[in-house]
PDB file of C-alpha atoms in Angstrom:
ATOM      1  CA  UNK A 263       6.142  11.090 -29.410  1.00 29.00           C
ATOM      2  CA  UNK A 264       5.839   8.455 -26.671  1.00 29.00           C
ATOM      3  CA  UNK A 265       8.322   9.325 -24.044  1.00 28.00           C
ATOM      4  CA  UNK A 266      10.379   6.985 -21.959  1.00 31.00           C
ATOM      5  CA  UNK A 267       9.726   6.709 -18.319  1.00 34.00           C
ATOM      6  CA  UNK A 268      10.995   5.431 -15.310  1.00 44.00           C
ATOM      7  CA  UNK A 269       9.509   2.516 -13.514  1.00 57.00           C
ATOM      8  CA  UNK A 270       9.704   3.151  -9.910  1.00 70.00           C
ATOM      9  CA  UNK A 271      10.987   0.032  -7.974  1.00 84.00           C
ATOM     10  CA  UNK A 272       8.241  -1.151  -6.119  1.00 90.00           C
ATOM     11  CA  UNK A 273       7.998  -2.666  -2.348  1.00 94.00           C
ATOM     12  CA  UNK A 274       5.278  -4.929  -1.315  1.00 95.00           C
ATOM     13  CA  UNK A 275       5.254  -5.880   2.027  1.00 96.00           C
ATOM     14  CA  UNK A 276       1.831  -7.048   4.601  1.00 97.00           C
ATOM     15  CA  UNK A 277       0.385  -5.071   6.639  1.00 97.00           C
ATOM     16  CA  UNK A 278       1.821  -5.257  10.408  1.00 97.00           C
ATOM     17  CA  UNK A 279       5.262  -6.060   8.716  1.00 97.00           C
ATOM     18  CA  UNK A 280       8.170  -3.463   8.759  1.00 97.00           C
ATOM     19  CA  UNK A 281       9.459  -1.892   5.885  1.00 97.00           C
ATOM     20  CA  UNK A 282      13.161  -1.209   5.008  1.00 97.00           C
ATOM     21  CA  UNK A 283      13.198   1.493   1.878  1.00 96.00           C
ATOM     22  CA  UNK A 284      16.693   1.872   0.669  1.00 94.00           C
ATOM     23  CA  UNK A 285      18.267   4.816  -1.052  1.00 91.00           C
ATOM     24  CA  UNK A 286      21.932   5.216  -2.563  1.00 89.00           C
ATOM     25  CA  UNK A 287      23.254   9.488  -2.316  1.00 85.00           C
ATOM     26  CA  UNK A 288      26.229   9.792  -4.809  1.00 78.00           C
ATOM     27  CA  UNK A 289      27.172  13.699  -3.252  1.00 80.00           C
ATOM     28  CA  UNK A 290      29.908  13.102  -0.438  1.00 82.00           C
ATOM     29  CA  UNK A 291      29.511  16.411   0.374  1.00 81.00           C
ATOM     30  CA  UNK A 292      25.645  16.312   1.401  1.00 84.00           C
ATOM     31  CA  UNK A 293      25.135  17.522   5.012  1.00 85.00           C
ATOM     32  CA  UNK A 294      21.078  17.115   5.153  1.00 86.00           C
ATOM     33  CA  UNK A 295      18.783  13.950   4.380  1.00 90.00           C
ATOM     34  CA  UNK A 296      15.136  13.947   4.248  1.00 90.00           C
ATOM     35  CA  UNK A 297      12.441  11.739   3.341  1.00 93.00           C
ATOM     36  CA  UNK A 298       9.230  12.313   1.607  1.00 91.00           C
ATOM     37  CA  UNK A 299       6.214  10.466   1.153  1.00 93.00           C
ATOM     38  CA  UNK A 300       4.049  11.137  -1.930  1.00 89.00           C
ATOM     39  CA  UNK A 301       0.755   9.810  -2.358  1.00 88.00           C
ATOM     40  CA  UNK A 302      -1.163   9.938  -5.533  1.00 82.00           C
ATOM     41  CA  UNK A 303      -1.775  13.531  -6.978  1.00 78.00           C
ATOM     42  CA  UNK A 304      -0.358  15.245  -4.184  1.00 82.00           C
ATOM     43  CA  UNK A 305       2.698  16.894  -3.169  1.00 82.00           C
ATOM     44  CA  UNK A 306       5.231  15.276  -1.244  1.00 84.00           C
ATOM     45  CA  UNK A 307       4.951  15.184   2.292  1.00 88.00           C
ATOM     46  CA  UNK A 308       7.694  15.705   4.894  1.00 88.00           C
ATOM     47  CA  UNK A 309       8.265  12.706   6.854  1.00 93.00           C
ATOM     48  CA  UNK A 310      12.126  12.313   8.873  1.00 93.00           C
ATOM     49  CA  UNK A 311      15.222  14.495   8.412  1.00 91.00           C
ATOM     50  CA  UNK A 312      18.542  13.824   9.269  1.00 93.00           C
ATOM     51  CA  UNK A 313      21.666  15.670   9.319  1.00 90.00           C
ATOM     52  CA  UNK A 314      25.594  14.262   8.712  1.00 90.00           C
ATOM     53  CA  UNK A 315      26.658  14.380  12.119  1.00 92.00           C
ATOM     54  CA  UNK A 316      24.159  11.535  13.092  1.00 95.00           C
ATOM     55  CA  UNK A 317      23.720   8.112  12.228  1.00 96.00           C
ATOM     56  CA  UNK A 318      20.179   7.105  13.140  1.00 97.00           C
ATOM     57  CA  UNK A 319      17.291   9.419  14.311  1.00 96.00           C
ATOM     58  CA  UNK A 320      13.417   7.898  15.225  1.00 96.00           C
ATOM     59  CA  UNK A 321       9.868   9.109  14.827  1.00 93.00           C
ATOM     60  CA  UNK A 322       6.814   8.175  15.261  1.00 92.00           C
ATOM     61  CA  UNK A 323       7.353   4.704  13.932  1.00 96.00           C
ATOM     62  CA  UNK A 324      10.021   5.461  11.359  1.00 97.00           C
ATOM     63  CA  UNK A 325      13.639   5.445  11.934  1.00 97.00           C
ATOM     64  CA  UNK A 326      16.102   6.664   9.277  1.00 97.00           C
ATOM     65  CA  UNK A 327      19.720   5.416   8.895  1.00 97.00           C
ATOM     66  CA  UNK A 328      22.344   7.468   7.952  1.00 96.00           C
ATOM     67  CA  UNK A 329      25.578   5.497   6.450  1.00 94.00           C
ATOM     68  CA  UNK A 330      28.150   7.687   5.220  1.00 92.00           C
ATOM     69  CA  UNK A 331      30.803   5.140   4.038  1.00 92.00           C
ATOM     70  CA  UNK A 332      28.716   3.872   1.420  1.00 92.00           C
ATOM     71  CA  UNK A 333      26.357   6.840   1.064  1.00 91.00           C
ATOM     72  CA  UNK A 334      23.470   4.793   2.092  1.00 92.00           C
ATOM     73  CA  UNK A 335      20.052   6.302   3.676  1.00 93.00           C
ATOM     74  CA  UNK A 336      17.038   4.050   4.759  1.00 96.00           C
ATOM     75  CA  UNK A 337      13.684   4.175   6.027  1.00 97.00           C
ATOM     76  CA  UNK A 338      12.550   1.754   8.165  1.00 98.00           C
ATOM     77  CA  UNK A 339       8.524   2.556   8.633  1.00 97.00           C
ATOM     78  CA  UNK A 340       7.497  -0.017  11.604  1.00 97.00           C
ATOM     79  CA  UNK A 341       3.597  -2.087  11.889  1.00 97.00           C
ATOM     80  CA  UNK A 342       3.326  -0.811   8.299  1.00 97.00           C
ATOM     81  CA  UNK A 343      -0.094   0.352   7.632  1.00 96.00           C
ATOM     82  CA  UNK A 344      -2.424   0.890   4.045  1.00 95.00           C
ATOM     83  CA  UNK A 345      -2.321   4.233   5.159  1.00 95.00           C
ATOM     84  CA  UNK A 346       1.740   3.997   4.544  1.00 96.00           C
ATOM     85  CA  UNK A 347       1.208   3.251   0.554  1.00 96.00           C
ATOM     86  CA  UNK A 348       2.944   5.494  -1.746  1.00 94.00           C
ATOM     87  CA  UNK A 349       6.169   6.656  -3.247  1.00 92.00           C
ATOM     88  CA  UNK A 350       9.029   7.218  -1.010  1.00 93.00           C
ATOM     89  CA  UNK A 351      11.528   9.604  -1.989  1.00 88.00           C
ATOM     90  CA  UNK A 352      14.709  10.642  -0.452  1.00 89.00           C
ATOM     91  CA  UNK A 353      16.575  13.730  -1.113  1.00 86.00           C
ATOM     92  CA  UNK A 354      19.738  14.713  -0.328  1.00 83.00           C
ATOM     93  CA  UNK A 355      20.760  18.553   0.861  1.00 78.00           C
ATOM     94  CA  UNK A 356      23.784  19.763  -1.518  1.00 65.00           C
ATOM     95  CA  UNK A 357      25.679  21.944   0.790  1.00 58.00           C
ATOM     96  CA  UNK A 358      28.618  22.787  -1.514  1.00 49.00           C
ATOM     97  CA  UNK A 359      26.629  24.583  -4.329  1.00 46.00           C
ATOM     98  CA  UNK A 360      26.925  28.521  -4.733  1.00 43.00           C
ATOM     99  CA  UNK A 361      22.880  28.355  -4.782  1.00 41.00           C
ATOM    100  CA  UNK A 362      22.905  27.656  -0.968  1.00 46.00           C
ATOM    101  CA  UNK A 363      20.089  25.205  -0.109  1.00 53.00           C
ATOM    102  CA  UNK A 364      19.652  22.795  -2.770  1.00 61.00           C
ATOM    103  CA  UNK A 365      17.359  19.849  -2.809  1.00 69.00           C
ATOM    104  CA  UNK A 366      18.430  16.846  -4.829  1.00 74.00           C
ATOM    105  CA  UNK A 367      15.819  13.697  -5.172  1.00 74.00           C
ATOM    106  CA  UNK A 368      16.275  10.152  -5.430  1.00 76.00           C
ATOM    107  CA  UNK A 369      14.046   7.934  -7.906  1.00 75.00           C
ATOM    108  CA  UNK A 370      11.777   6.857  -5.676  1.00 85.00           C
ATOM    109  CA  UNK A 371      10.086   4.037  -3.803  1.00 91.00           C
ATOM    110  CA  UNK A 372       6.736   2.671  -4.359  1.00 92.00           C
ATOM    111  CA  UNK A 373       5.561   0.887  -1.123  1.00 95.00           C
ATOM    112  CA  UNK A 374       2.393  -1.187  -1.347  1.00 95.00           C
ATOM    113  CA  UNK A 375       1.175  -2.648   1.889  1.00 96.00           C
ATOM    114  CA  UNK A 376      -1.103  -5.582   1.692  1.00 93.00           C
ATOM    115  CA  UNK A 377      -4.603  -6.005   3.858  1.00 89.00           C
TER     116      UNK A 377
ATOM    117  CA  UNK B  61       3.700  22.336  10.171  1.00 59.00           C
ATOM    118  CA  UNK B  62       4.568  25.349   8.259  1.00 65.00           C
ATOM    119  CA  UNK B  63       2.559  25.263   4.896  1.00 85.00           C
ATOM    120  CA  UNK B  64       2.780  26.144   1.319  1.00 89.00           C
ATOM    121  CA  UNK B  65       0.020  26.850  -0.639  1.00 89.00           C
ATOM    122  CA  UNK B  66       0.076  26.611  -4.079  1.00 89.00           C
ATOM    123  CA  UNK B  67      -2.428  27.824  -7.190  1.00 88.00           C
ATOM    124  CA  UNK B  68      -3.880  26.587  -8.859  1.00 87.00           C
ATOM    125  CA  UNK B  69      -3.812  22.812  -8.501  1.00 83.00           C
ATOM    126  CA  UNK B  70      -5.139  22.293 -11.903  1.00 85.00           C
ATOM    127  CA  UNK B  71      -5.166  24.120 -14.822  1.00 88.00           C
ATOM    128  CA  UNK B  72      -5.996  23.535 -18.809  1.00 87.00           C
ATOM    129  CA  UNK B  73      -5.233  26.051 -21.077  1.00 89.00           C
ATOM    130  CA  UNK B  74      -4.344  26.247 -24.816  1.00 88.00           C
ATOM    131  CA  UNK B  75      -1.370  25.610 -26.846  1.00 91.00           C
ATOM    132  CA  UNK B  76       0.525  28.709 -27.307  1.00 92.00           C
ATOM    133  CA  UNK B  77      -1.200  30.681 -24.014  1.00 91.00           C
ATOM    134  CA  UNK B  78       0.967  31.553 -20.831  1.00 92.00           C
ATOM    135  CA  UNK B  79       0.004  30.177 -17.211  1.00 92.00           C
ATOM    136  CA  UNK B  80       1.488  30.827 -13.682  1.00 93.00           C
ATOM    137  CA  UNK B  81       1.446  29.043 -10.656  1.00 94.00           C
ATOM    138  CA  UNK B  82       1.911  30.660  -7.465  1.00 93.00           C
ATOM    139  CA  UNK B  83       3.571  29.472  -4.673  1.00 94.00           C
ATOM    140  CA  UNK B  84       2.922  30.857  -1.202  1.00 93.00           C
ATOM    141  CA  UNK B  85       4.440  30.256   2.286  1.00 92.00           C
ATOM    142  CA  UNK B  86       2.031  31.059   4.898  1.00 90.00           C
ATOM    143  CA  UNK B  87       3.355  31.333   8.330  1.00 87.00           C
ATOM    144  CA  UNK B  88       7.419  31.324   7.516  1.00 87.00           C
ATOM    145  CA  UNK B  89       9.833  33.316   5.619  1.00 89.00           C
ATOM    146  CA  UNK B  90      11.302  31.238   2.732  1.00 88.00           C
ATOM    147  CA  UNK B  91      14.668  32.281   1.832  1.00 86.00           C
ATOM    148  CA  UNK B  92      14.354  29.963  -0.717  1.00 89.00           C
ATOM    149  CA  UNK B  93      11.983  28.363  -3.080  1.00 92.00           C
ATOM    150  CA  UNK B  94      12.415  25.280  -5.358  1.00 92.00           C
ATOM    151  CA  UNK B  95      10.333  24.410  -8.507  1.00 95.00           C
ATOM    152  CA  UNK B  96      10.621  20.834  -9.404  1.00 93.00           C
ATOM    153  CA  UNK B  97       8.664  18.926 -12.258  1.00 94.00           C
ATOM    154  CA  UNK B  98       7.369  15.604 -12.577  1.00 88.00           C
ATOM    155  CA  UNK B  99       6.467  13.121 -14.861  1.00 82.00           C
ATOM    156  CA  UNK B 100       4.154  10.362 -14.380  1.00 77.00           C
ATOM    157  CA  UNK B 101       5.858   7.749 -12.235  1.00 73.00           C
ATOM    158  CA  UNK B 102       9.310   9.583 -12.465  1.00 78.00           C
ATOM    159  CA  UNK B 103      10.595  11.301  -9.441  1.00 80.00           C
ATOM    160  CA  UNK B 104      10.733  15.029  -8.738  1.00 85.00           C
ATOM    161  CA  UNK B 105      13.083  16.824 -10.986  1.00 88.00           C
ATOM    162  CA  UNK B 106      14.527  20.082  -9.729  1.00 89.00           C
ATOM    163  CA  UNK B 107      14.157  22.590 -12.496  1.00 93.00           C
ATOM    164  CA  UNK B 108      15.309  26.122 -10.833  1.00 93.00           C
ATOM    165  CA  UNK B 109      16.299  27.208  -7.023  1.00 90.00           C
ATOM    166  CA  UNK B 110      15.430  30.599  -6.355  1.00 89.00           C
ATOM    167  CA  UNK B 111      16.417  32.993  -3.559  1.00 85.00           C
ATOM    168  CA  UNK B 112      14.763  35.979  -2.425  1.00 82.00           C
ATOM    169  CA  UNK B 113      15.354  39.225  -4.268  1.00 80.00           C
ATOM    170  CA  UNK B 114      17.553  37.408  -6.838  1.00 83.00           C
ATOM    171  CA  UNK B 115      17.621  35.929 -10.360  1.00 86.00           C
ATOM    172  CA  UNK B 116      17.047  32.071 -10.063  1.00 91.00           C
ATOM    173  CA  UNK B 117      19.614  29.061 -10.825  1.00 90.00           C
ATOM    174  CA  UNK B 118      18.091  26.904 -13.854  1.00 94.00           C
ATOM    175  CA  UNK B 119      18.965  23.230 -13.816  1.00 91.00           C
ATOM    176  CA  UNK B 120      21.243  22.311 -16.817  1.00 91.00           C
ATOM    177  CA  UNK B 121      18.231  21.926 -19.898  1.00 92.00           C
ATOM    178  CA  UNK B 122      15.845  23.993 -18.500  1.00 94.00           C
ATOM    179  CA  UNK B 123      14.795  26.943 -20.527  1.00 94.00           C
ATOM    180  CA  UNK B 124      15.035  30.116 -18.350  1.00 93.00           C
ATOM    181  CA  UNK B 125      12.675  32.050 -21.210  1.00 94.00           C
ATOM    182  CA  UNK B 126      10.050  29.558 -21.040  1.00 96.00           C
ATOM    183  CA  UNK B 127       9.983  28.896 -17.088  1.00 97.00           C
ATOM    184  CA  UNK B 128      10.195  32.082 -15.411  1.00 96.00           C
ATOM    185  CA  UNK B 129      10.742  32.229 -11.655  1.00 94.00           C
ATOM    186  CA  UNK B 130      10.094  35.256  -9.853  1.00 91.00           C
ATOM    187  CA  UNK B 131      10.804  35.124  -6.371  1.00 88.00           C
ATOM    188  CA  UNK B 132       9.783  38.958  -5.452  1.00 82.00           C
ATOM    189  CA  UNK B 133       9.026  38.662  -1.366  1.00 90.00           C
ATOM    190  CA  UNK B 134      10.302  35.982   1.037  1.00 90.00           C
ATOM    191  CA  UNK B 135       6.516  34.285   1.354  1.00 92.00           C
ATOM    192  CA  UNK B 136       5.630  34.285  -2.812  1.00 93.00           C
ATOM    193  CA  UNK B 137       7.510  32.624  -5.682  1.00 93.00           C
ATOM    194  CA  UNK B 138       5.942  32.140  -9.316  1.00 95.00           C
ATOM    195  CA  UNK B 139       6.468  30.001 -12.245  1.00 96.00           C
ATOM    196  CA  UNK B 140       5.101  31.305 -15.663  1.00 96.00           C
ATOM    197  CA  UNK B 141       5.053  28.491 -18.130  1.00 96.00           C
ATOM    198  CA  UNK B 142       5.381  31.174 -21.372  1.00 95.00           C
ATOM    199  CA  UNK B 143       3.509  29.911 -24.791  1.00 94.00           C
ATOM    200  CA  UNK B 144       3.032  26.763 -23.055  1.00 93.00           C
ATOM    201  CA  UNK B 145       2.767  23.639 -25.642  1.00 94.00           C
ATOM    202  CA  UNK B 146       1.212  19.923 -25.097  1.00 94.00           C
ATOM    203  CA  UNK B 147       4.850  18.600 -23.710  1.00 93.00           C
ATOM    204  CA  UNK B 148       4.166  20.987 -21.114  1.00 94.00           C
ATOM    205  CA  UNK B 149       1.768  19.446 -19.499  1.00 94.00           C
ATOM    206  CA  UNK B 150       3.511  17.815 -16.283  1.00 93.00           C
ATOM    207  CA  UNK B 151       2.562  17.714 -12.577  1.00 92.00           C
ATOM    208  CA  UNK B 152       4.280  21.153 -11.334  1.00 94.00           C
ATOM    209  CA  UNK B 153       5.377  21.438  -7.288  1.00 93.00           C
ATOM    210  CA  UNK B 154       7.201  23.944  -5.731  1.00 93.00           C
ATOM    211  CA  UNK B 155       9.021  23.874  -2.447  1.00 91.00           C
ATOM    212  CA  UNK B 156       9.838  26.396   0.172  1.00 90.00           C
ATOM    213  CA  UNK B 157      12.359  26.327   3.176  1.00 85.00           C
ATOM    214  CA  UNK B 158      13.637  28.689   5.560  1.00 80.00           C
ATOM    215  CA  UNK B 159      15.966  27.891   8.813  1.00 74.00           C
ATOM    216  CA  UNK B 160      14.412  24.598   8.390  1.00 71.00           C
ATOM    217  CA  UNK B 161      13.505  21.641   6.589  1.00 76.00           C
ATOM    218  CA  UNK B 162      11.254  22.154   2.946  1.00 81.00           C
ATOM    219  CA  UNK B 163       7.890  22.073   2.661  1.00 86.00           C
ATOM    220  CA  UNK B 164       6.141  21.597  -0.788  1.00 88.00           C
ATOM    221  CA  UNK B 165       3.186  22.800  -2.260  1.00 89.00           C
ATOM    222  CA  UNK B 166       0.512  20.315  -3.544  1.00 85.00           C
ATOM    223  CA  UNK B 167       1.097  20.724  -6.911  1.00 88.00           C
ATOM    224  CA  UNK B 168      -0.174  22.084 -10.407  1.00 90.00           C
ATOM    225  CA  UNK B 169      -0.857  20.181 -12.790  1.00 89.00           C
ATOM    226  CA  UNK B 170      -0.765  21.568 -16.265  1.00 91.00           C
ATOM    227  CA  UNK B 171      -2.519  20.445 -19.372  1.00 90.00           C
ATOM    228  CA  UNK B 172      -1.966  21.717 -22.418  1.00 91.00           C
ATOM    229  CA  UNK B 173      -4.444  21.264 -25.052  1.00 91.00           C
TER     230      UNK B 173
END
């Protein structure tokens, strides 16, 4: 039967703009953020990390922001380029399972940069 | 970066047949591996963590006697997809980290015919 899917939220922004990608965590007790970008047919690649104890850490033109009031994470990816278009995903490390390391992933962002 | 290799990338094999992925970490020791699955525009869903030299930990729904995990050395994890079936077929990508942050595979993807 036809199956049900998901429609990824999608951001469209022009190229040379910045991009803010947003992501809610719902585990209080995660100590380790990461994002990932995914482009089509390929595995996700590693882009930022950061852990609990910090709030904000910068790359090569991204920056991720770490809010653990609200459990908020973001991306901020800066000059966006057409190279930058794909799915976003952030995952969340769940430090209090008996497993250990445990990766948890968000839905997903789908960032579209305009020429 | 540390890499993970992972084989095949695509594969097509009949209803009812078995097929396994490998998933290999080539210059770092993964403690532990990750097999996720995902459907077309959905995001990565984790379906087992396994650590080295020990039985894996299925997600809730996941069927431990049709996706088995074997996890026998700290740089090679499988997934055998047992009398695989057309609802199968999904984009398969494992994961492996050690000290550090994960690094995935490219991905298998599986059809079933």
């Amino acid at each position: 039967g036809e199956s049900v899917g998901l429609h990824l939220p999608t951001l469209s922004v022009q190229e040379g703009d910045n991009s803010i990608i947003n992501c809610a965590y719902s585990n209080s007790a995660s100590d380790y953020f990461i994002w990932y970008k995914q482009e089509s047919g390929k595995g996700p690649q590693f882009i930022i990390d950061i852990r609990s104890n910090m709030d904000k850490r910068q790359g090569q033109r991204v920056t991720v922001l770490l809010n653990k009031t609200v459990k908020h994470l973001s991306l901020q990816i800066a000059a966006t380029q057409p190279g930058d278009s794909a799915v976003y995903f952030c995952a969340e490390n769940r430090g209090d399972n008996n497993a250990g390391n445990m990766l948890t992933f968000g839905g997903g962002t789908r960032l579209m940069v305009k020429p | 970066g540390a890499v993970v290799s992972q084989h095949p990338s695509w594969v097509i094999c009949k209803s009812g047949t078995s097929v396994k992925i490998e998933c290999r970490s080539l210059d770092f020791q993964a403690t532990t591996m990750f097999w996720y699955r995902q459907f077309p525009k959905q995001s990565l869903m984790l379906m087992a963590t396994s650590n080295e030299g020990s039985k894996a930990t299925y997600e809730q729904g996941v069927e431990k006697d049709k996706f088995l995990i074997n996890h026998a050395s700290l740089t090679l994890s499988t997934l055998t997809v047992t009398s695989a079936h057309p609802e199968d077929s999904s984009f398969y990508i494992c994961s492996a980290r050690g000290a550090g942050e994960a690094f995935f595979g490219q991905g298998t993807r599986l059809t079933v015919v």
